[in-house]
mmCIF file of C-alpha atoms in Angstrom:
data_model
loop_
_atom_site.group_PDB
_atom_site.id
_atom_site.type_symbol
_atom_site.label_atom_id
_atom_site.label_comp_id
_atom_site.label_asym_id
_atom_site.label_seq_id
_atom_site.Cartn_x
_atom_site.Cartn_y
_atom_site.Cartn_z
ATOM 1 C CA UNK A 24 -47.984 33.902 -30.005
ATOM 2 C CA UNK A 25 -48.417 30.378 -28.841
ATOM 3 C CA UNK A 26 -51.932 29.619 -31.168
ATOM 4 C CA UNK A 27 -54.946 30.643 -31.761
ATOM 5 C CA UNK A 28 -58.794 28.971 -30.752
ATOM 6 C CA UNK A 29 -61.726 29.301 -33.154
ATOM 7 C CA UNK A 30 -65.076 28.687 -32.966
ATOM 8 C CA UNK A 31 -67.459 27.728 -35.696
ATOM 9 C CA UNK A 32 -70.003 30.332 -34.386
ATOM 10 C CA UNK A 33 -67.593 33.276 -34.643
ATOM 11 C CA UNK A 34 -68.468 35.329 -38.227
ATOM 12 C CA UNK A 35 -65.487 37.889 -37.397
ATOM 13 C CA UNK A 36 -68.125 40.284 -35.730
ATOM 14 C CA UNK A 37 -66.894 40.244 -32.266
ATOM 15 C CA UNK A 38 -69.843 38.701 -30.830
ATOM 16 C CA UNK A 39 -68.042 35.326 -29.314
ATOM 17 C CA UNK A 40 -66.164 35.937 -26.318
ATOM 18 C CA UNK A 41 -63.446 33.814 -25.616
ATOM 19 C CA UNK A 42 -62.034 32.017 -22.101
ATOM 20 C CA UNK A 43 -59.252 30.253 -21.378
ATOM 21 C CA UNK A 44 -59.104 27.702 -17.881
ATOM 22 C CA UNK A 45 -56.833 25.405 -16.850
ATOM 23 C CA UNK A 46 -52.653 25.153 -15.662
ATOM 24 C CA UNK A 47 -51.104 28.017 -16.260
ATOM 25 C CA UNK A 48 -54.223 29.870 -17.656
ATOM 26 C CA UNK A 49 -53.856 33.736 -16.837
ATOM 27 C CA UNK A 50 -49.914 33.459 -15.406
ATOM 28 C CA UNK A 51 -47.923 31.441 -18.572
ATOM 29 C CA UNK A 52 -50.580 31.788 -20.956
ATOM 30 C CA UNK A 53 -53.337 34.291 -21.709
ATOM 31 C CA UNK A 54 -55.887 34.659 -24.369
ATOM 32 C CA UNK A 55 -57.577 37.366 -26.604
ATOM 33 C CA UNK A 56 -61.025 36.986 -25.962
ATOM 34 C CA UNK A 57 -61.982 38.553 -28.980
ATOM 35 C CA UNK A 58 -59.396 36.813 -31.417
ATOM 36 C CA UNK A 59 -58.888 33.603 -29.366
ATOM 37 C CA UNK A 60 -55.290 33.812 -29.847
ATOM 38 C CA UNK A 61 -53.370 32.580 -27.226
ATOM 39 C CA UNK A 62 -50.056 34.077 -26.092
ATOM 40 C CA UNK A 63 -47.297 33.031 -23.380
ATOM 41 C CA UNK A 64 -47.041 35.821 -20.563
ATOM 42 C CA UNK A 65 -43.471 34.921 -19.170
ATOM 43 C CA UNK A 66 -40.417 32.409 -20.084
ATOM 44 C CA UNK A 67 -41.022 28.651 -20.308
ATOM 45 C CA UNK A 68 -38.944 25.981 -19.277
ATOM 46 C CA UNK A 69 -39.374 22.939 -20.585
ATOM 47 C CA UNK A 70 -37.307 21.046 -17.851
ATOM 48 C CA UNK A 71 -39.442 22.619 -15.003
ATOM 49 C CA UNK A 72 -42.638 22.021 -17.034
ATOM 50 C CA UNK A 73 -42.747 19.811 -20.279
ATOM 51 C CA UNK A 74 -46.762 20.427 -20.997
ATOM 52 C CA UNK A 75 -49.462 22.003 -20.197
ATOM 53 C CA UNK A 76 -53.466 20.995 -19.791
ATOM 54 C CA UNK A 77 -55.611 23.951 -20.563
ATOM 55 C CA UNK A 78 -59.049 24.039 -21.087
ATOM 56 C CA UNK A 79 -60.906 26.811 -23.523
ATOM 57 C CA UNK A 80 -64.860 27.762 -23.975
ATOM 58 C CA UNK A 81 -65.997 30.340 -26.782
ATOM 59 C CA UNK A 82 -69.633 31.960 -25.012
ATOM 60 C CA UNK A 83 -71.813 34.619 -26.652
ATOM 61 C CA UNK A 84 -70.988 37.986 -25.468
ATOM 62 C CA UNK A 85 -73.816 39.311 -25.180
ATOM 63 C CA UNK A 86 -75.617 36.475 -22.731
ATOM 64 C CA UNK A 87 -72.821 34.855 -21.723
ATOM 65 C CA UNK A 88 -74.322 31.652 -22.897
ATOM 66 C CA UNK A 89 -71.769 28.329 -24.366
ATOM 67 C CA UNK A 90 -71.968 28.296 -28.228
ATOM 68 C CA UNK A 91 -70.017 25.239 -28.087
ATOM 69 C CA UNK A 92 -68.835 22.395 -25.588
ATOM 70 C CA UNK A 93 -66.084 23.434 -23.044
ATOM 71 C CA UNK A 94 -62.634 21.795 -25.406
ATOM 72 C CA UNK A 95 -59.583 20.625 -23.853
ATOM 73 C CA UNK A 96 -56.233 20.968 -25.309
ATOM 74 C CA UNK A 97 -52.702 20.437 -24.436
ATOM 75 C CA UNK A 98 -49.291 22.889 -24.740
ATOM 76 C CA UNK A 99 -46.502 21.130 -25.174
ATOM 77 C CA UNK A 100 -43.406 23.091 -24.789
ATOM 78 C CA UNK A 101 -40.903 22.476 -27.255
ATOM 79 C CA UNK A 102 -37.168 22.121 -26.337
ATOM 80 C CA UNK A 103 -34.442 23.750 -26.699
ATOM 81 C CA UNK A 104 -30.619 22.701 -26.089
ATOM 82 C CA UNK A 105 -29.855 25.017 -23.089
ATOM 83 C CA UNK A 106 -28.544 22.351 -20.640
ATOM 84 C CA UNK A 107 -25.060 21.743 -20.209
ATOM 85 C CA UNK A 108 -24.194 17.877 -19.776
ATOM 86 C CA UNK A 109 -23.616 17.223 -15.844
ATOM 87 C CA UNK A 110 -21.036 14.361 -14.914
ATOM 88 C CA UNK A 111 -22.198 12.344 -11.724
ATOM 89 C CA UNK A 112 -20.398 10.973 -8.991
ATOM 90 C CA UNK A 113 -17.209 13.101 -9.282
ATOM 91 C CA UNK A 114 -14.225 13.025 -8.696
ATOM 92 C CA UNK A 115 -13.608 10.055 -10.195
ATOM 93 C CA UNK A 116 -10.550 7.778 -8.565
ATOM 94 C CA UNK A 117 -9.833 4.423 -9.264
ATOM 95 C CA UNK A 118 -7.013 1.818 -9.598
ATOM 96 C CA UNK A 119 -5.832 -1.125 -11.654
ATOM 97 C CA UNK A 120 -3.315 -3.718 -11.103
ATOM 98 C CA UNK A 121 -0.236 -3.249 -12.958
ATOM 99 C CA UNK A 122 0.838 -5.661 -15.907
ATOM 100 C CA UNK A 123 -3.018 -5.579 -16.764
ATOM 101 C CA UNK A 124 -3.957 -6.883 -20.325
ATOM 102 C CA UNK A 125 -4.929 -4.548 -22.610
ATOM 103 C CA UNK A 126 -8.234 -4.026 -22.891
ATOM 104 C CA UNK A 127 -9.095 -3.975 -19.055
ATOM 105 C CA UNK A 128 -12.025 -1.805 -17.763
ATOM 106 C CA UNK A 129 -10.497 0.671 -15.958
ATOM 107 C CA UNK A 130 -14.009 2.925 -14.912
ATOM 108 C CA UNK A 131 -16.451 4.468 -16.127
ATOM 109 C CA UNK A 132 -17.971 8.242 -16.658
ATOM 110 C CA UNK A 133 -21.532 9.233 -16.628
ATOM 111 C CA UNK A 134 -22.828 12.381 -17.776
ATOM 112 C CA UNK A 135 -26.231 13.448 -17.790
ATOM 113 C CA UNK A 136 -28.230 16.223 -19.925
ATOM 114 C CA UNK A 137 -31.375 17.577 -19.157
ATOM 115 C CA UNK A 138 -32.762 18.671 -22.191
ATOM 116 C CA UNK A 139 -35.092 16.244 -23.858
ATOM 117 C CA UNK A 140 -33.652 13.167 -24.769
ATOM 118 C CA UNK A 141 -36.460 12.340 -27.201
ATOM 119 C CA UNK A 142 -36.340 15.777 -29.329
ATOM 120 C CA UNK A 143 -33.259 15.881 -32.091
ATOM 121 C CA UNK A 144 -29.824 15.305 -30.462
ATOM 122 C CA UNK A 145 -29.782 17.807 -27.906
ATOM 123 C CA UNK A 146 -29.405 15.251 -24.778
ATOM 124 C CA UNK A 147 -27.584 12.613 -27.174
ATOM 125 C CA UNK A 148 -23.822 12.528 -25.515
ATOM 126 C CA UNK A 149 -20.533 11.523 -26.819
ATOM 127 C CA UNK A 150 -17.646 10.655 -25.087
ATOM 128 C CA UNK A 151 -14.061 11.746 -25.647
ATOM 129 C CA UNK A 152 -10.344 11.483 -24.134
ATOM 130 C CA UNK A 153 -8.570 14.921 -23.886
ATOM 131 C CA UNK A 154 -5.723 13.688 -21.446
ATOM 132 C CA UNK A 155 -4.408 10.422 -21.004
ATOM 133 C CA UNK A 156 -4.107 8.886 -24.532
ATOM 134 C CA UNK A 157 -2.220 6.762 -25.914
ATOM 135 C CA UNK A 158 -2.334 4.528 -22.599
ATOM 136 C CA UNK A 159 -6.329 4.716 -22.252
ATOM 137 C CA UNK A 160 -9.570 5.231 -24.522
ATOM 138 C CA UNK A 161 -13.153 5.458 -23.845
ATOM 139 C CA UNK A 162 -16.077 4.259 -25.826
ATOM 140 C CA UNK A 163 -17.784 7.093 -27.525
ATOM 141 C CA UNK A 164 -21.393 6.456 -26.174
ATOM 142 C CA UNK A 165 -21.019 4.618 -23.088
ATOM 143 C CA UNK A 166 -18.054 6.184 -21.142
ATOM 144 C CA UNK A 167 -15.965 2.956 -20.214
ATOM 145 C CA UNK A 168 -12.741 4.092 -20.271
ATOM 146 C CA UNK A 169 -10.041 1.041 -21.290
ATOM 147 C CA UNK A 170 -6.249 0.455 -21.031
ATOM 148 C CA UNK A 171 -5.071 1.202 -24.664
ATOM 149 C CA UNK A 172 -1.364 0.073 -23.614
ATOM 150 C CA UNK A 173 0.522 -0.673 -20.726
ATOM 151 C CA UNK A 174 0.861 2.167 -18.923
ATOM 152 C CA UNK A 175 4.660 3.849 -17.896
ATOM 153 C CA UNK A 176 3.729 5.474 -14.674
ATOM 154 C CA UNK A 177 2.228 4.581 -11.586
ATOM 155 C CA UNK A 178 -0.543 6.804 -11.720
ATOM 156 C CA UNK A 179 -2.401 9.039 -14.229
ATOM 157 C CA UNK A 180 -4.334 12.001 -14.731
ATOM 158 C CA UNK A 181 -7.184 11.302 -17.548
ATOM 159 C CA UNK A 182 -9.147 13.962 -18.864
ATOM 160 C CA UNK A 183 -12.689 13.100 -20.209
ATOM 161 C CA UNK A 184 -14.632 15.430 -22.179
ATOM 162 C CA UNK A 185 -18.410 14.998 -23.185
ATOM 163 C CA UNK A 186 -20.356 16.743 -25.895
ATOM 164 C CA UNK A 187 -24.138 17.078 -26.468
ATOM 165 C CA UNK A 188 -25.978 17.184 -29.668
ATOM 166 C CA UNK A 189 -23.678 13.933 -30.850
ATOM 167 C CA UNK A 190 -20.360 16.498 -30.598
ATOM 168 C CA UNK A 191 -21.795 18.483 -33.428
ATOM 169 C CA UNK A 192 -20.980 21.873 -33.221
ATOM 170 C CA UNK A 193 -22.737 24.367 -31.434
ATOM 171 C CA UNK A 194 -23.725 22.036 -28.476
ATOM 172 C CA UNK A 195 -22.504 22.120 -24.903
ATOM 173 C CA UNK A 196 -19.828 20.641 -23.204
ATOM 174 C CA UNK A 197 -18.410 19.267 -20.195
ATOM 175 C CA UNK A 198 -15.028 17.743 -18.644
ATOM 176 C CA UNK A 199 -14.157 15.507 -15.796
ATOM 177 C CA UNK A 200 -10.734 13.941 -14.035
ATOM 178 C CA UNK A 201 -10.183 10.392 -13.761
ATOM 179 C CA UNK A 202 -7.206 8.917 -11.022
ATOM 180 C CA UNK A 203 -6.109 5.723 -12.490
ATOM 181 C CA UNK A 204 -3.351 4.552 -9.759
ATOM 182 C CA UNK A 205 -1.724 1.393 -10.585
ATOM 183 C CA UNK A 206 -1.927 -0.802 -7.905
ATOM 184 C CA UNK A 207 1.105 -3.325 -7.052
ATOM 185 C CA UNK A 208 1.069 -6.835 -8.276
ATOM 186 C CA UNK A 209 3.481 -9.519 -7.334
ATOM 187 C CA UNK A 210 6.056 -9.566 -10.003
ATOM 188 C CA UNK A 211 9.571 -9.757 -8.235
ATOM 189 C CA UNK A 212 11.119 -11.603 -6.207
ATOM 190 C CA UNK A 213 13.796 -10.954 -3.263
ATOM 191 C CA UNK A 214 17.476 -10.106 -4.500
ATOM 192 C CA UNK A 215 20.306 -9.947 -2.166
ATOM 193 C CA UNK A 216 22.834 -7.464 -2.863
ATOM 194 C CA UNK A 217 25.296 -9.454 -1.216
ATOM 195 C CA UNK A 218 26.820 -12.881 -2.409
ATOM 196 C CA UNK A 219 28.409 -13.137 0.691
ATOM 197 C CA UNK A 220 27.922 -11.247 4.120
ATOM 198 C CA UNK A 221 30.598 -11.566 6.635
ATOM 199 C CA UNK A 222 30.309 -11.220 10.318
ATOM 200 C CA UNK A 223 32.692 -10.887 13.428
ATOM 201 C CA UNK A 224 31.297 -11.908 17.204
ATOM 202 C CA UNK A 225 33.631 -12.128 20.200
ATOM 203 C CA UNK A 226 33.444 -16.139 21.216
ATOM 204 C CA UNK A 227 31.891 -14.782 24.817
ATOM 205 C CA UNK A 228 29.026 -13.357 23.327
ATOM 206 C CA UNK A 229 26.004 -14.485 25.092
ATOM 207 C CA UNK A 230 23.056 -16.286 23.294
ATOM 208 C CA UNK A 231 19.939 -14.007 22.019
ATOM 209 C CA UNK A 232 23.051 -11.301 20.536
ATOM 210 C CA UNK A 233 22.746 -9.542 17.182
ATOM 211 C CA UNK A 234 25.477 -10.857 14.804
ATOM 212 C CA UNK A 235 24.570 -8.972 11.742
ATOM 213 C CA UNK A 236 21.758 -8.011 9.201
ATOM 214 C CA UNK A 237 21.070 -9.016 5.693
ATOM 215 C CA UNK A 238 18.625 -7.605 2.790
ATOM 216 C CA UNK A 239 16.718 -9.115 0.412
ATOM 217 C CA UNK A 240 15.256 -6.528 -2.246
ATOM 218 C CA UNK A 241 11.679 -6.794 -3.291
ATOM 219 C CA UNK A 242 11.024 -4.320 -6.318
ATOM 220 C CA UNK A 243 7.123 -4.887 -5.231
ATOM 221 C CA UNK A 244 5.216 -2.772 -2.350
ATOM 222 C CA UNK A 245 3.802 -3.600 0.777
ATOM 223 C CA UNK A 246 2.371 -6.788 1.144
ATOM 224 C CA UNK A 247 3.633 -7.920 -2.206
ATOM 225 C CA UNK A 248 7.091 -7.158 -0.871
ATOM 226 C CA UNK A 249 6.995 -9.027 2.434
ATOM 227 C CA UNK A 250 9.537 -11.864 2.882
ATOM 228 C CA UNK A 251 10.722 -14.185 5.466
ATOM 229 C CA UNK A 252 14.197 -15.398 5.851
ATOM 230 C CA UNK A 253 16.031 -19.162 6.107
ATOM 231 C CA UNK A 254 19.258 -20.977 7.022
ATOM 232 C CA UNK A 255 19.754 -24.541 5.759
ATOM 233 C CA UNK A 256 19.201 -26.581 8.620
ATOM 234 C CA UNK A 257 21.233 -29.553 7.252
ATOM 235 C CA UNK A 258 24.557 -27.893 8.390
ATOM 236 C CA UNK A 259 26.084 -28.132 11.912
ATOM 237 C CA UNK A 260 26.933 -23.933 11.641
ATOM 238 C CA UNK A 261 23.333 -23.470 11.200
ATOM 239 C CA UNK A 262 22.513 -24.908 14.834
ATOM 240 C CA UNK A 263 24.305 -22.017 16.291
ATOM 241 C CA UNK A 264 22.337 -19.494 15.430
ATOM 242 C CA UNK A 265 19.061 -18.579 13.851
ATOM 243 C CA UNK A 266 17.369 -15.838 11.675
ATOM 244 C CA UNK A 267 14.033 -14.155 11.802
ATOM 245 C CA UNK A 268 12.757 -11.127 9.498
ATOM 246 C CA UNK A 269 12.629 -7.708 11.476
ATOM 247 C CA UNK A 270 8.912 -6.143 10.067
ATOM 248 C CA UNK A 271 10.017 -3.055 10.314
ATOM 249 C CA UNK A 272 12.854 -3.070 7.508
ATOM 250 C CA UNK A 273 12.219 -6.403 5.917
ATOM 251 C CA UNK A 274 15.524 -7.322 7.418
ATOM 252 C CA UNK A 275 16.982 -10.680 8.128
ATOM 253 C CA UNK A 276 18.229 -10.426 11.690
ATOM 254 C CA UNK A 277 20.960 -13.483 12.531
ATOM 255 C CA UNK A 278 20.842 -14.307 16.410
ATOM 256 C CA UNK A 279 23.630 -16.056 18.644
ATOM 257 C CA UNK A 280 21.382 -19.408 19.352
ATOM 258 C CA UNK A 281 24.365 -21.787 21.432
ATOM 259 C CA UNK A 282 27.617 -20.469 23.370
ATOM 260 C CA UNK A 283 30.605 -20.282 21.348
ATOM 261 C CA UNK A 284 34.132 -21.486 21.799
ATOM 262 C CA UNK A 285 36.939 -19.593 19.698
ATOM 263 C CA UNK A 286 39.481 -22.801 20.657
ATOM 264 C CA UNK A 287 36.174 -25.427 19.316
ATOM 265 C CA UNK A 288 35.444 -23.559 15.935
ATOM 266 C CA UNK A 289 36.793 -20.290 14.837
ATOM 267 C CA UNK A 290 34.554 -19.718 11.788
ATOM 268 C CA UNK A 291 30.880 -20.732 10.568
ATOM 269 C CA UNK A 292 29.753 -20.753 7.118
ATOM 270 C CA UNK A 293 26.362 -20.941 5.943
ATOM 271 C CA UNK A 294 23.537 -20.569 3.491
ATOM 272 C CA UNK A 295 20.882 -17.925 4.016
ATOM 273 C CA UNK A 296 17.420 -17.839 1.783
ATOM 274 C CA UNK A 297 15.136 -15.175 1.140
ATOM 275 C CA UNK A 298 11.281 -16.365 0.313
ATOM 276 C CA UNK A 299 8.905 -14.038 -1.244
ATOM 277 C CA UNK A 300 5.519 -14.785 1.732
ATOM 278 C CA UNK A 301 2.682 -14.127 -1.094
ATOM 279 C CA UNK A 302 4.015 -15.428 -4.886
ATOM 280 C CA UNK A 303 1.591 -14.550 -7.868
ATOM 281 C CA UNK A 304 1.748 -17.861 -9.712
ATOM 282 C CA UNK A 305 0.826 -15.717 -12.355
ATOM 283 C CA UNK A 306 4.669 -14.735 -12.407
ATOM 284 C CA UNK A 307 5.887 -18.019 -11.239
ATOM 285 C CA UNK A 308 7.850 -18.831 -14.515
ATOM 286 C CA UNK A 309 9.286 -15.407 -14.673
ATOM 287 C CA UNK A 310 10.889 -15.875 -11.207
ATOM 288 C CA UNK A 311 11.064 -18.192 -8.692
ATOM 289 C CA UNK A 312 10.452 -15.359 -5.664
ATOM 290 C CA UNK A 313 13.558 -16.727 -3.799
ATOM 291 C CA UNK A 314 17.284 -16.082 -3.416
ATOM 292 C CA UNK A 315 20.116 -17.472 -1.720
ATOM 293 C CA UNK A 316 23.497 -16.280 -0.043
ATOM 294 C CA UNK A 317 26.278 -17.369 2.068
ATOM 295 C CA UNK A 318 26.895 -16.101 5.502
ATOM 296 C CA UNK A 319 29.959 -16.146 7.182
ATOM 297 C CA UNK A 320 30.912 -15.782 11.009
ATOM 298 C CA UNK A 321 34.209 -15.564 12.259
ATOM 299 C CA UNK A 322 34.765 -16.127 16.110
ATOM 300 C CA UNK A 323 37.319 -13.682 17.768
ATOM 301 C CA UNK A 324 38.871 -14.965 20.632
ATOM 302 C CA UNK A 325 38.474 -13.156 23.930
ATOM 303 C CA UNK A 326 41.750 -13.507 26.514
ATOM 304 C CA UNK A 327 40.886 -16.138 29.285
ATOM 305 C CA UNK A 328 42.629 -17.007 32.447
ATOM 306 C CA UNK A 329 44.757 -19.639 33.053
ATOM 307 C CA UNK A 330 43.166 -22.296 35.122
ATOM 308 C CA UNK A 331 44.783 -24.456 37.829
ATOM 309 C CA UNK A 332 44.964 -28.479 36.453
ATOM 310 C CA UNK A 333 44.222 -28.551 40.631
ATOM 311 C CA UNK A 334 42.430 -26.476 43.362
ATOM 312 C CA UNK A 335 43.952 -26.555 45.667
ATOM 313 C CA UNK A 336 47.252 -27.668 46.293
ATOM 314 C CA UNK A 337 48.403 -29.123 49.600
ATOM 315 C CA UNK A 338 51.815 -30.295 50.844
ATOM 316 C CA UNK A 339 53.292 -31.460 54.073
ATOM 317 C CA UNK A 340 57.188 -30.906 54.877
ATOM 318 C CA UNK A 341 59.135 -31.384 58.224
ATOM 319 C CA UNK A 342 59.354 -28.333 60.044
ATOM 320 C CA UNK A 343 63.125 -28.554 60.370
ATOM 321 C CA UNK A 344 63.505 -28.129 56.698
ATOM 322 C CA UNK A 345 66.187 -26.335 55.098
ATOM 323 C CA UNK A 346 65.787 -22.852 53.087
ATOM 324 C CA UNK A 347 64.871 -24.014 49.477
ATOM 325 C CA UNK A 348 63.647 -27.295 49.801
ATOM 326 C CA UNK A 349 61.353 -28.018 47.222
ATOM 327 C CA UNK A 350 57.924 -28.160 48.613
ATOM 328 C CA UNK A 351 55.972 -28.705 45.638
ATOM 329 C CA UNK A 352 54.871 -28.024 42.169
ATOM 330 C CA UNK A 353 51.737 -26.278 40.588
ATOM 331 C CA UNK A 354 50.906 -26.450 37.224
ATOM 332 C CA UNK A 355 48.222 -24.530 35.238
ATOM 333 C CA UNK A 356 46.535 -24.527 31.327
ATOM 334 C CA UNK A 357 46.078 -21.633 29.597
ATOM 335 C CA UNK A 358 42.671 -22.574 26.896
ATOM 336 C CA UNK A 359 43.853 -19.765 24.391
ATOM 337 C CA UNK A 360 47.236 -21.346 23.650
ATOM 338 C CA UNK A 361 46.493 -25.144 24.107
ATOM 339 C CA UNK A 362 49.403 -25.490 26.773
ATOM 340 C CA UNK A 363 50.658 -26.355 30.106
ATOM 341 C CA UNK A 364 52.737 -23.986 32.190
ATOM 342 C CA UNK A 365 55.480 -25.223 34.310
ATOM 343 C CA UNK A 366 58.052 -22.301 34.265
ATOM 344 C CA UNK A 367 58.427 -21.058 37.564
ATOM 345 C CA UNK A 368 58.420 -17.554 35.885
ATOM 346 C CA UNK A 369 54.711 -17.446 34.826
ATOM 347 C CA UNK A 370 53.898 -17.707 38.503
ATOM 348 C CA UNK A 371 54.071 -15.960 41.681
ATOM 349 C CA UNK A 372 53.430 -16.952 45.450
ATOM 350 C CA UNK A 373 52.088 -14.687 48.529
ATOM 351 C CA UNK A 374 50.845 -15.993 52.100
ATOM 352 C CA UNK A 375 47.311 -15.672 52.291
ATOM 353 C CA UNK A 376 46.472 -12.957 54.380
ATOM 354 C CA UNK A 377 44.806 -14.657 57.394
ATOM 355 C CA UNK A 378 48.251 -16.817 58.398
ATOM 356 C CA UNK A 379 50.904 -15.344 60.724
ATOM 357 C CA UNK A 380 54.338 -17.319 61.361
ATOM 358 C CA UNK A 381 53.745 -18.685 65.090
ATOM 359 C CA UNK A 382 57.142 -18.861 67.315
ATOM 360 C CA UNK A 383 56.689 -22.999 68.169
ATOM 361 C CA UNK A 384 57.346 -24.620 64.005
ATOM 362 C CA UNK A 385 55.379 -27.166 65.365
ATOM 363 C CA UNK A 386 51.631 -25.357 65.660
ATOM 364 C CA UNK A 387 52.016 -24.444 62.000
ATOM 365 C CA UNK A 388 52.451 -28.209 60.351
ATOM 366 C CA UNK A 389 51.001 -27.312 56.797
ATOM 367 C CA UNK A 390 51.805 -23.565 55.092
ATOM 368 C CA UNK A 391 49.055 -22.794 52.766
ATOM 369 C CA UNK A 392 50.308 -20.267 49.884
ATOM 370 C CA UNK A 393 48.198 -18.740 47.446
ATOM 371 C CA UNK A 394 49.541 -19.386 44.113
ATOM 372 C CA UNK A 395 48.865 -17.153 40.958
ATOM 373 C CA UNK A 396 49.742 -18.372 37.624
ATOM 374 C CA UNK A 397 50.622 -15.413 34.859
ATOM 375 C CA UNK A 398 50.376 -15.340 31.245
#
């Protein structure tokens, strides 16, 4: 039974007749035309259809005559809390930057309920963490959740639960996953792990060669970890060569730049610096996003051939002269020992291939011998 119509006219002897008209007349809602009680006819649902406009007339039975105006009068449908609360937007992912203050927004949850939010507490929501505490809250009625404490992790799995009817019990309730990821900030600088590198490079290497590789740690990610390395340029040993940062591993790649000379300079030493390319000067008087260390190249010497102090060597001598008559003398420098050779026994002498001994001494007036110094 929904209500019940009466007219003014009706004494109780069944003579008024009533109609009902309107939304829902004969499908939701039907009358007793000789009561006027109106009843429902199937379910309602107040979120399909909060009210309803009907229109009633009472008429005499008998000539089917009006014994009073056609009324109007409105069903509203009463709610009920059958609605579950609905979070929107899911999943929910988001990130912070690490080393955030306490206190920072980190999202937000939204649920929805669609009972009626102006009856009792049936669509009145509460918030609540049931994963995640004690490094993030949320606000009861609004859903922000907040970083409670510096978090331990890099990323987090928080648990939301809302409740209808202000969490008393006997309500609904629904749950939802928050991401929090916490996104790299710039908060170390490069370390080498190495107060000294030491390198070897044969003195004929030729310029453009790899003489080594150094590292510079970065405790940071990506971008935050990129770097770019030095040499002092102040030095004569830093001429020689140079140093670029290989993208790929963040290394710092030291290149032959000049020819060396093992008899010039037999060992380079030199400063190397590491320099953090994006500083958070947020950080700046926690570290200084540089380091230094000393590089050191030692030349090895490579085994080179004597040369000739002169090329080439001609002397004249009368043809008529005697078996061992000095004809000469040859001398030759050796670069890897810093001296001149004189001794007969470091070299030997052959006739060059395209002479021959002619019969007249005269046609050959000047022997040419190929001399070879050895060391």
């Amino acid at each position: 039974r929904c209500c019940q119509l009466k007219s003014d006219y009706d004494k109780g002897d069944f003579t008024i007749k009533y109609i009902l008209s309107g939304e829902g007349a004969g499908e939701v809602f039907a009358i007793d035309e000789y009561t006027g009680e109106i009843r429902t006819v199937q379910k309602l649902d107040r979120e399909e259809k909060a009210f309803y406009i009907l229109q009633a007339e009472a008429l005499n039975r008998l000539s089917e005559e009006p014994v009073e105006p056609q009324s109007e009068f409105i069903i509203k449908v009463q709610d009920i809390n059958d609605n579950v609360p609905q979070f929107q937007n899911e999943p929910y992912v988001t990130s912070i930057p690490e080393m955030s203050p306490v206190g920072t927004t980190v999202a937000q949850v939204t649920a929805t309920d669609a009972d009626d939010p102006m009856f009792g507490n049936n669509a009145k929501l509460i918030y609540s963490i049931l994963q995640g505490e004690p490094y993030f809250s949320v606000e009861p009625k609004t859903g922000v959740i907040r970083e409670s404490t510096t978090p331990a992790r890099e990323q987090y799995l928080v648990v939301v639960q809302v409740k209808d009817m202000l969490g008393l019990s006997g309500g609904f309730s629904a749950s939802t996953t928050v991401t929090v990821t916490l996104s790299d900030v710039n908060d170390n600088g490069p370390i080498f792990q190495h107060h000294l590198y030491t390198f070897a490079v044969p003195e004929n290497a030729e310029v453009g060669t790899t003489v080594g590789r150094i590292l510079a740690v970065d405790g940071d990610a990506g971008i935050n970890a990129k770097m770019t390395y030095s040499l002092e340029d102040d030095l004569e040993e830093s001429a020689t060569f140079i140093i670029h940062t290989d993208p790929g591993t963040q290394e710092g790649v030291l290149v032959l730049a000049k020819p060396l000379d093992y008899e010039t300079k037999r060992r380079f030493v030199m400063a190397a610096e590491a320099l953090n390319e994006h500083p958070d000067e947020r950080f700046l008087p926690l570290h200084e996003f540089t380091d230094r260390t000393t590089l050191k190249v030692v030349v090895e010497d490579v085994d080179e051939p004597p040369l000739f102090l002169q090329q080439p060597y001609e002397w004249k001598i009368p043809e008529n002269a005697a078996l061992g008559t000095v004809v000469g003398n040859v001398s030759a420098r050796d670069t890897d020992i810093h001296m001149t050779i004189n001794d007969r026994s470091f070299f030997t002498t052959t006739v060059h291939p395209s002479l021959t001994r002619e019969e007249d001494p005269e046609i050959l007036e000047l022997l040419h011998l190929r001399h070879t110094a050895i060391f």
